[in-house]
CSV table of C-alpha atoms in Angstrom, one decimal:
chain,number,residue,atom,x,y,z
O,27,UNK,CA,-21.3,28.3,4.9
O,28,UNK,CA,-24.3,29.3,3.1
O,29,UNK,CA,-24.9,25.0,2.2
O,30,UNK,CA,-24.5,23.9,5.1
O,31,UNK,CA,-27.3,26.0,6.7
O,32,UNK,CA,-29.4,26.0,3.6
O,33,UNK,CA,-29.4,29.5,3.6
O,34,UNK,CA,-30.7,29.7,0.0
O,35,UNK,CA,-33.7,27.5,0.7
O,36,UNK,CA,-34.6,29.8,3.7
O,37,UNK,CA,-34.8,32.7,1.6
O,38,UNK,CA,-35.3,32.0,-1.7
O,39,UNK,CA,-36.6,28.3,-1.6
O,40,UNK,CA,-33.8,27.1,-3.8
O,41,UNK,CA,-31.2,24.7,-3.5
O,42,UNK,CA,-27.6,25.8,-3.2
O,43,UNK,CA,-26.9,24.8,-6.6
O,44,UNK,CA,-30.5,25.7,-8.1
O,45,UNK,CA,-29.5,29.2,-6.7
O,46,UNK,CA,-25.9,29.4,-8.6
O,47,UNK,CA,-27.5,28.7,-11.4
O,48,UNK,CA,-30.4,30.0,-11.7
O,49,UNK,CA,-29.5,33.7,-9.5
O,50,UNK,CA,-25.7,34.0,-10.3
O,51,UNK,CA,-25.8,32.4,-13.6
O,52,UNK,CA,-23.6,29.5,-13.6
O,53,UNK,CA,-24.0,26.7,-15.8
O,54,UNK,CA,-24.7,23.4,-14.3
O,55,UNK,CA,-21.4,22.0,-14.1
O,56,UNK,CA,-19.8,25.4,-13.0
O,57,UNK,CA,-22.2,24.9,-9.8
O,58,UNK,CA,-21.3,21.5,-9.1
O,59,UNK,CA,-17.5,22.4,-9.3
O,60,UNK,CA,-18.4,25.1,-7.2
O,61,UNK,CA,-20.2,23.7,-4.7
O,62,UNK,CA,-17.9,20.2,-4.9
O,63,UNK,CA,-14.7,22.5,-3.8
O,64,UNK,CA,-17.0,24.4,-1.4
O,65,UNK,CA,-18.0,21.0,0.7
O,66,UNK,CA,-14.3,19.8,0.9
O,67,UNK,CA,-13.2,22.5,2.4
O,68,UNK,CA,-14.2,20.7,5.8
O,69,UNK,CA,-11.7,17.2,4.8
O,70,UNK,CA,-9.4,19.1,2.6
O,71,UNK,CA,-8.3,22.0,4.4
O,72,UNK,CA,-5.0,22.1,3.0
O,73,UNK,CA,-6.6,22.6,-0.7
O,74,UNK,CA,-8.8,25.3,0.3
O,75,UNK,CA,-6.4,27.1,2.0
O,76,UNK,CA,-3.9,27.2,-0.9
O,77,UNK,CA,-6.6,28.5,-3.0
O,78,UNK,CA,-6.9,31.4,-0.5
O,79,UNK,CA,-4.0,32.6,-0.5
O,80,UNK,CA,-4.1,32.9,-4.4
O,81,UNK,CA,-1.4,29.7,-4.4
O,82,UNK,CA,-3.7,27.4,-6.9
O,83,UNK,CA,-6.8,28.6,-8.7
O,84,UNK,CA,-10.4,27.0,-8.0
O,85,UNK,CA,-9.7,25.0,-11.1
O,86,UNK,CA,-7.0,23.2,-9.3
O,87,UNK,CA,-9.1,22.6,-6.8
O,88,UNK,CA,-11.7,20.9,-8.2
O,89,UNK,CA,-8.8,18.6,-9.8
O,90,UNK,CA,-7.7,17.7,-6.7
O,91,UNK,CA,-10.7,17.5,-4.9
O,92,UNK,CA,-12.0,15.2,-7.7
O,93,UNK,CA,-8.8,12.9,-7.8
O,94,UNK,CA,-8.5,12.5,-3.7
O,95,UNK,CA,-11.6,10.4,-3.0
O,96,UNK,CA,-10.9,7.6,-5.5
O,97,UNK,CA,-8.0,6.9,-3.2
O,98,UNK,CA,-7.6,4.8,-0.2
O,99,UNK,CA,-8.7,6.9,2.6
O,100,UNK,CA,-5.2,6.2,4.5
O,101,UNK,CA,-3.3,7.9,1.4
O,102,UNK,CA,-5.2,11.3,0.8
O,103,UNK,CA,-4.0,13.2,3.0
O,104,UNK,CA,-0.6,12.8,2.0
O,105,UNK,CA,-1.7,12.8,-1.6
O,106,UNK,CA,-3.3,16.0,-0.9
O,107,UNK,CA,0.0,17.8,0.4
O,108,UNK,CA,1.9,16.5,-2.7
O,109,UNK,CA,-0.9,17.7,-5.3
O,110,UNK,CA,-1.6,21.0,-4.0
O,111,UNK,CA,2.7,21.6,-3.8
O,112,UNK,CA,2.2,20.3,-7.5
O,113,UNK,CA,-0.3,22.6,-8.1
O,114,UNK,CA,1.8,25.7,-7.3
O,115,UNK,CA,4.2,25.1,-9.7
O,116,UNK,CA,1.4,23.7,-12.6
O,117,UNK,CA,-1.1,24.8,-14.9
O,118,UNK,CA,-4.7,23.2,-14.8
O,119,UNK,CA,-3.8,21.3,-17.7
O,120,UNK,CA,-0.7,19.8,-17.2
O,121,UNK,CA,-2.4,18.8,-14.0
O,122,UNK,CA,-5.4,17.3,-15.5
O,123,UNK,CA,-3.2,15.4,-18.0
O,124,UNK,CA,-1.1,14.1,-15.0
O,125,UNK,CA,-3.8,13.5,-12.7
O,126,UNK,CA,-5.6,11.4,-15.7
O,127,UNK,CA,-2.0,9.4,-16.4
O,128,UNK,CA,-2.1,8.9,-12.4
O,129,UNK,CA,-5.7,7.3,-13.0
O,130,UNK,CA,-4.6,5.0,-15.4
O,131,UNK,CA,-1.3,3.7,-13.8
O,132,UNK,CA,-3.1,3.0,-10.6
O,133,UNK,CA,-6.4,1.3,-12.2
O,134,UNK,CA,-8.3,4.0,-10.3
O,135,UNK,CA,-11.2,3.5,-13.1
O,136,UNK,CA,-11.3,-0.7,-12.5
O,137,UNK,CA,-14.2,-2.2,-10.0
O,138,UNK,CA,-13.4,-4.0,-7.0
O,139,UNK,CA,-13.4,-7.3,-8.6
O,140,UNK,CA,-11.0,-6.3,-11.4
O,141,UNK,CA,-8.8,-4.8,-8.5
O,142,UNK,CA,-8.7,-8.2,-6.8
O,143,UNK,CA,-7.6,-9.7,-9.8
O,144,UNK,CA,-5.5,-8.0,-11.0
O,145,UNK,CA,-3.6,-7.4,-7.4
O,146,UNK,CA,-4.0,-11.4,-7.4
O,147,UNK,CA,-2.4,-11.9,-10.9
O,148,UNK,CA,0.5,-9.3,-10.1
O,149,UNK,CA,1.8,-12.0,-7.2
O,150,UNK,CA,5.3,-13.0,-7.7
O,151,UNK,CA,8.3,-14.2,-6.0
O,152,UNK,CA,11.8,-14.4,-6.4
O,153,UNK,CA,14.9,-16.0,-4.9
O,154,UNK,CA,18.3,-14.5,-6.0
O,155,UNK,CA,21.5,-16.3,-5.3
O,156,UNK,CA,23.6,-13.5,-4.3
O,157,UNK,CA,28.0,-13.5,-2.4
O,158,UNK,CA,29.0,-16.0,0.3
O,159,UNK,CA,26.2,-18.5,-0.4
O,160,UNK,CA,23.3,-16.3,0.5
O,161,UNK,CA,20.4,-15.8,-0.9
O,162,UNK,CA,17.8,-12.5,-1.5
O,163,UNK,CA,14.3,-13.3,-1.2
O,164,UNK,CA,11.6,-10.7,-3.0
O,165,UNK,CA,7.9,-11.0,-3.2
O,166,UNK,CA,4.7,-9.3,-4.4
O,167,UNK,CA,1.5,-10.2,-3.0
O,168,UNK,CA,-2.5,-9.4,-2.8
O,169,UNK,CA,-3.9,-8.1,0.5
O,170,UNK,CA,-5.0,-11.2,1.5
O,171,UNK,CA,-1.9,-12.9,1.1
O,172,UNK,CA,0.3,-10.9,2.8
O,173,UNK,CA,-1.8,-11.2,5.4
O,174,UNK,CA,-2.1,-14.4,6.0
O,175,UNK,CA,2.3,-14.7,5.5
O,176,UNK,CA,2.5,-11.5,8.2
O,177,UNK,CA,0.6,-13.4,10.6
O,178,UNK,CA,2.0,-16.7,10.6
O,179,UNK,CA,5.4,-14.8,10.5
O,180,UNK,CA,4.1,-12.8,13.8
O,181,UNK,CA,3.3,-15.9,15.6
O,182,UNK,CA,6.7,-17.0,15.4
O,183,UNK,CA,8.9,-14.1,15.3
O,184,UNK,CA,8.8,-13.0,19.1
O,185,UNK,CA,11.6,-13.4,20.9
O,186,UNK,CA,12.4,-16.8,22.7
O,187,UNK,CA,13.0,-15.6,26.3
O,188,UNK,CA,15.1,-13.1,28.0
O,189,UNK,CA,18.8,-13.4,26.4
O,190,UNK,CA,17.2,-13.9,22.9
O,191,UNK,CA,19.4,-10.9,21.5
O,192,UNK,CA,17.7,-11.1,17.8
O,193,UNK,CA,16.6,-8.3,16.2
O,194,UNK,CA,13.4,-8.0,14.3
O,195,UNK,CA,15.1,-9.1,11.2
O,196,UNK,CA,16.4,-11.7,12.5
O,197,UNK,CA,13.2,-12.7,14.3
O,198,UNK,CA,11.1,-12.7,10.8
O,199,UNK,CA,14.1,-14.9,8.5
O,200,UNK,CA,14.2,-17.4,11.1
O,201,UNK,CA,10.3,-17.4,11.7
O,202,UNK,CA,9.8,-17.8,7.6
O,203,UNK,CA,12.6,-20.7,7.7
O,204,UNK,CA,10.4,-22.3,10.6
O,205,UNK,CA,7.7,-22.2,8.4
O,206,UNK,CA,9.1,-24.2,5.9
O,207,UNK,CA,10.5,-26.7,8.2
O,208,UNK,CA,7.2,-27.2,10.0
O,209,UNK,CA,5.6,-28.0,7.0
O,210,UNK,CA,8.4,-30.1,5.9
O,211,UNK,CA,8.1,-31.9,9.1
O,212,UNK,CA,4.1,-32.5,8.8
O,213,UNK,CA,4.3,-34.2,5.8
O,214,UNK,CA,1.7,-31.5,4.4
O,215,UNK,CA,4.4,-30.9,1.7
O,216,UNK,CA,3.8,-32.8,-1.7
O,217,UNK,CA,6.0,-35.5,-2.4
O,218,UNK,CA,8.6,-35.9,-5.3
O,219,UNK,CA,9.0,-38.7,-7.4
O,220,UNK,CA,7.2,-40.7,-4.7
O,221,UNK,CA,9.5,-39.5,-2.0
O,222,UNK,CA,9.0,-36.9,1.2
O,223,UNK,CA,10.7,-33.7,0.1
O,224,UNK,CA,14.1,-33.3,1.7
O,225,UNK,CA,16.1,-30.3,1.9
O,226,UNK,CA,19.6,-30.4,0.9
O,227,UNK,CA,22.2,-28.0,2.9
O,228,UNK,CA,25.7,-27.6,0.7
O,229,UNK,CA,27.8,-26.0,3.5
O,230,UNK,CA,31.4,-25.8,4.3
O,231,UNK,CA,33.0,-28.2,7.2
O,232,UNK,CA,34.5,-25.7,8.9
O,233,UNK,CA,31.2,-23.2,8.8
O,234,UNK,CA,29.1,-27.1,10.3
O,235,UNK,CA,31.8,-27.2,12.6
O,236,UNK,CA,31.7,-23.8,14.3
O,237,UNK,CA,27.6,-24.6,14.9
O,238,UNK,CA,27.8,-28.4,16.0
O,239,UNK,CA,27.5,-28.8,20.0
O,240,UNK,CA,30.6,-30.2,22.0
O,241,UNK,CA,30.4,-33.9,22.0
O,242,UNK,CA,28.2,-34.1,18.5
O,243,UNK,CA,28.8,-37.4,16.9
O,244,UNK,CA,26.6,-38.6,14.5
O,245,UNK,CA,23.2,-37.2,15.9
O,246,UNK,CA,24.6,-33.9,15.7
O,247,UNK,CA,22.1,-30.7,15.5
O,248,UNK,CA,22.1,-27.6,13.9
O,249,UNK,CA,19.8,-24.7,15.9
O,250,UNK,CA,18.2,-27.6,17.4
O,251,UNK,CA,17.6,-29.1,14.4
O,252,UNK,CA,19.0,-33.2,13.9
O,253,UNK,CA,22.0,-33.5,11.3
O,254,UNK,CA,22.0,-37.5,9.5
């Protein structure tokens, strides 16, 4: 209260933190913890009200206070709720020590280039043969990426009219399989050996048979899609 209406400038022309240190005698850097707990008390409610009720001590404060903004701004707040119920049970120094370890797993200390690229190099994915012929498909990818995948896969993932009885999941593996077949079908795909890249389907009669429309012959189609 007494920053934000300058009170100490009114009366004594001195800053806030010229006046903690220079009228209550605090070092430098115990004003600036001071007065850096003091101003986010109006984003980080939760911390300064803990600290109230005697459930941290201003020293965890500041670590948390200090940690929080070097996160992305959609993950404090429920950073915030998991440090301070941390705090409760933790001394300032096992705090610090895990807050610093925190740092350093999430390359909080790396610029925004070093972010992309890392993020970039850490892309991966994996296909994983698993029962029954089917198969598990993991990825990792950058922000831009999986961008760019989530809206190609949204563009083709609605349903397909009123008695299309797919869910969601179903919507987005048949939307990523579409994907692949339109690009199969452009010719945008690189060749092999000199040849268009075909797919080969290994599948059981009986399981081609159950799919094939009455009166198939040769031309028959699979989800609408021709069978040589």
């Amino acid at each position: 209260m007494i920053d934000r209406r300058h009170a100490t400038t009114a009366e004594c022309g001195r800053s806030t933190r010229g006046w903690l240190v220079e009228e209550q005698l605090l070092s430098p850097g115990e004003a600036e913890s001071k007065l850096r707990v003091a101003r986010a008390g109006v984003t980080r409610p939760a911390v300064i009200e803990a600290m109230r009720a005697g459930e941290i001590s201003h020293k965890h404060a500041e670590q948390i206070t200090r940690f929080l903004p070097r996160l992305d701004a959609d993950a404090r707040d429920a950073a915030e709720r998991e440090l301070v119920k941390a705090a409760t049970v933790t001394d300032p120094g096992t705090l610090q020590r895990g807050l610093r370890d925190l740092t350093d797993r999430m390359c909080l200390d790396e610029t925004a280039e070093e972010r992309a690229v890392r993020q970039y190099e850490g892309r991966w994915l994996r296909m994983t043969d698993t029962f029954q012929g089917m198969t598990r498909l993991e990825a990792m990818l950058g922000p831009v990426e999986a961008a760019t995948v989530r809206t190609a896969l949204v563009s083709l993932s609605g349903p397909s009219g009123v008695d299309d009885d797919r869910h969601i999941g179903h919507r987005r593996a048949d939307a990523l399989v579409e994907l692949a077949r339109m690009a199969m079908k452009s010719g945008s795909v690189p060749e092999t050996a000199g040849e268009p890249t075909q797919c080969v389907v290994i599948t059981d009669l009986d399981d081609l048979n159950r799919q094939l429309q009455p009166g198939d012959t040769c031309a028959s189609t699979l989800n609408g899609t021709p069978i040589t």
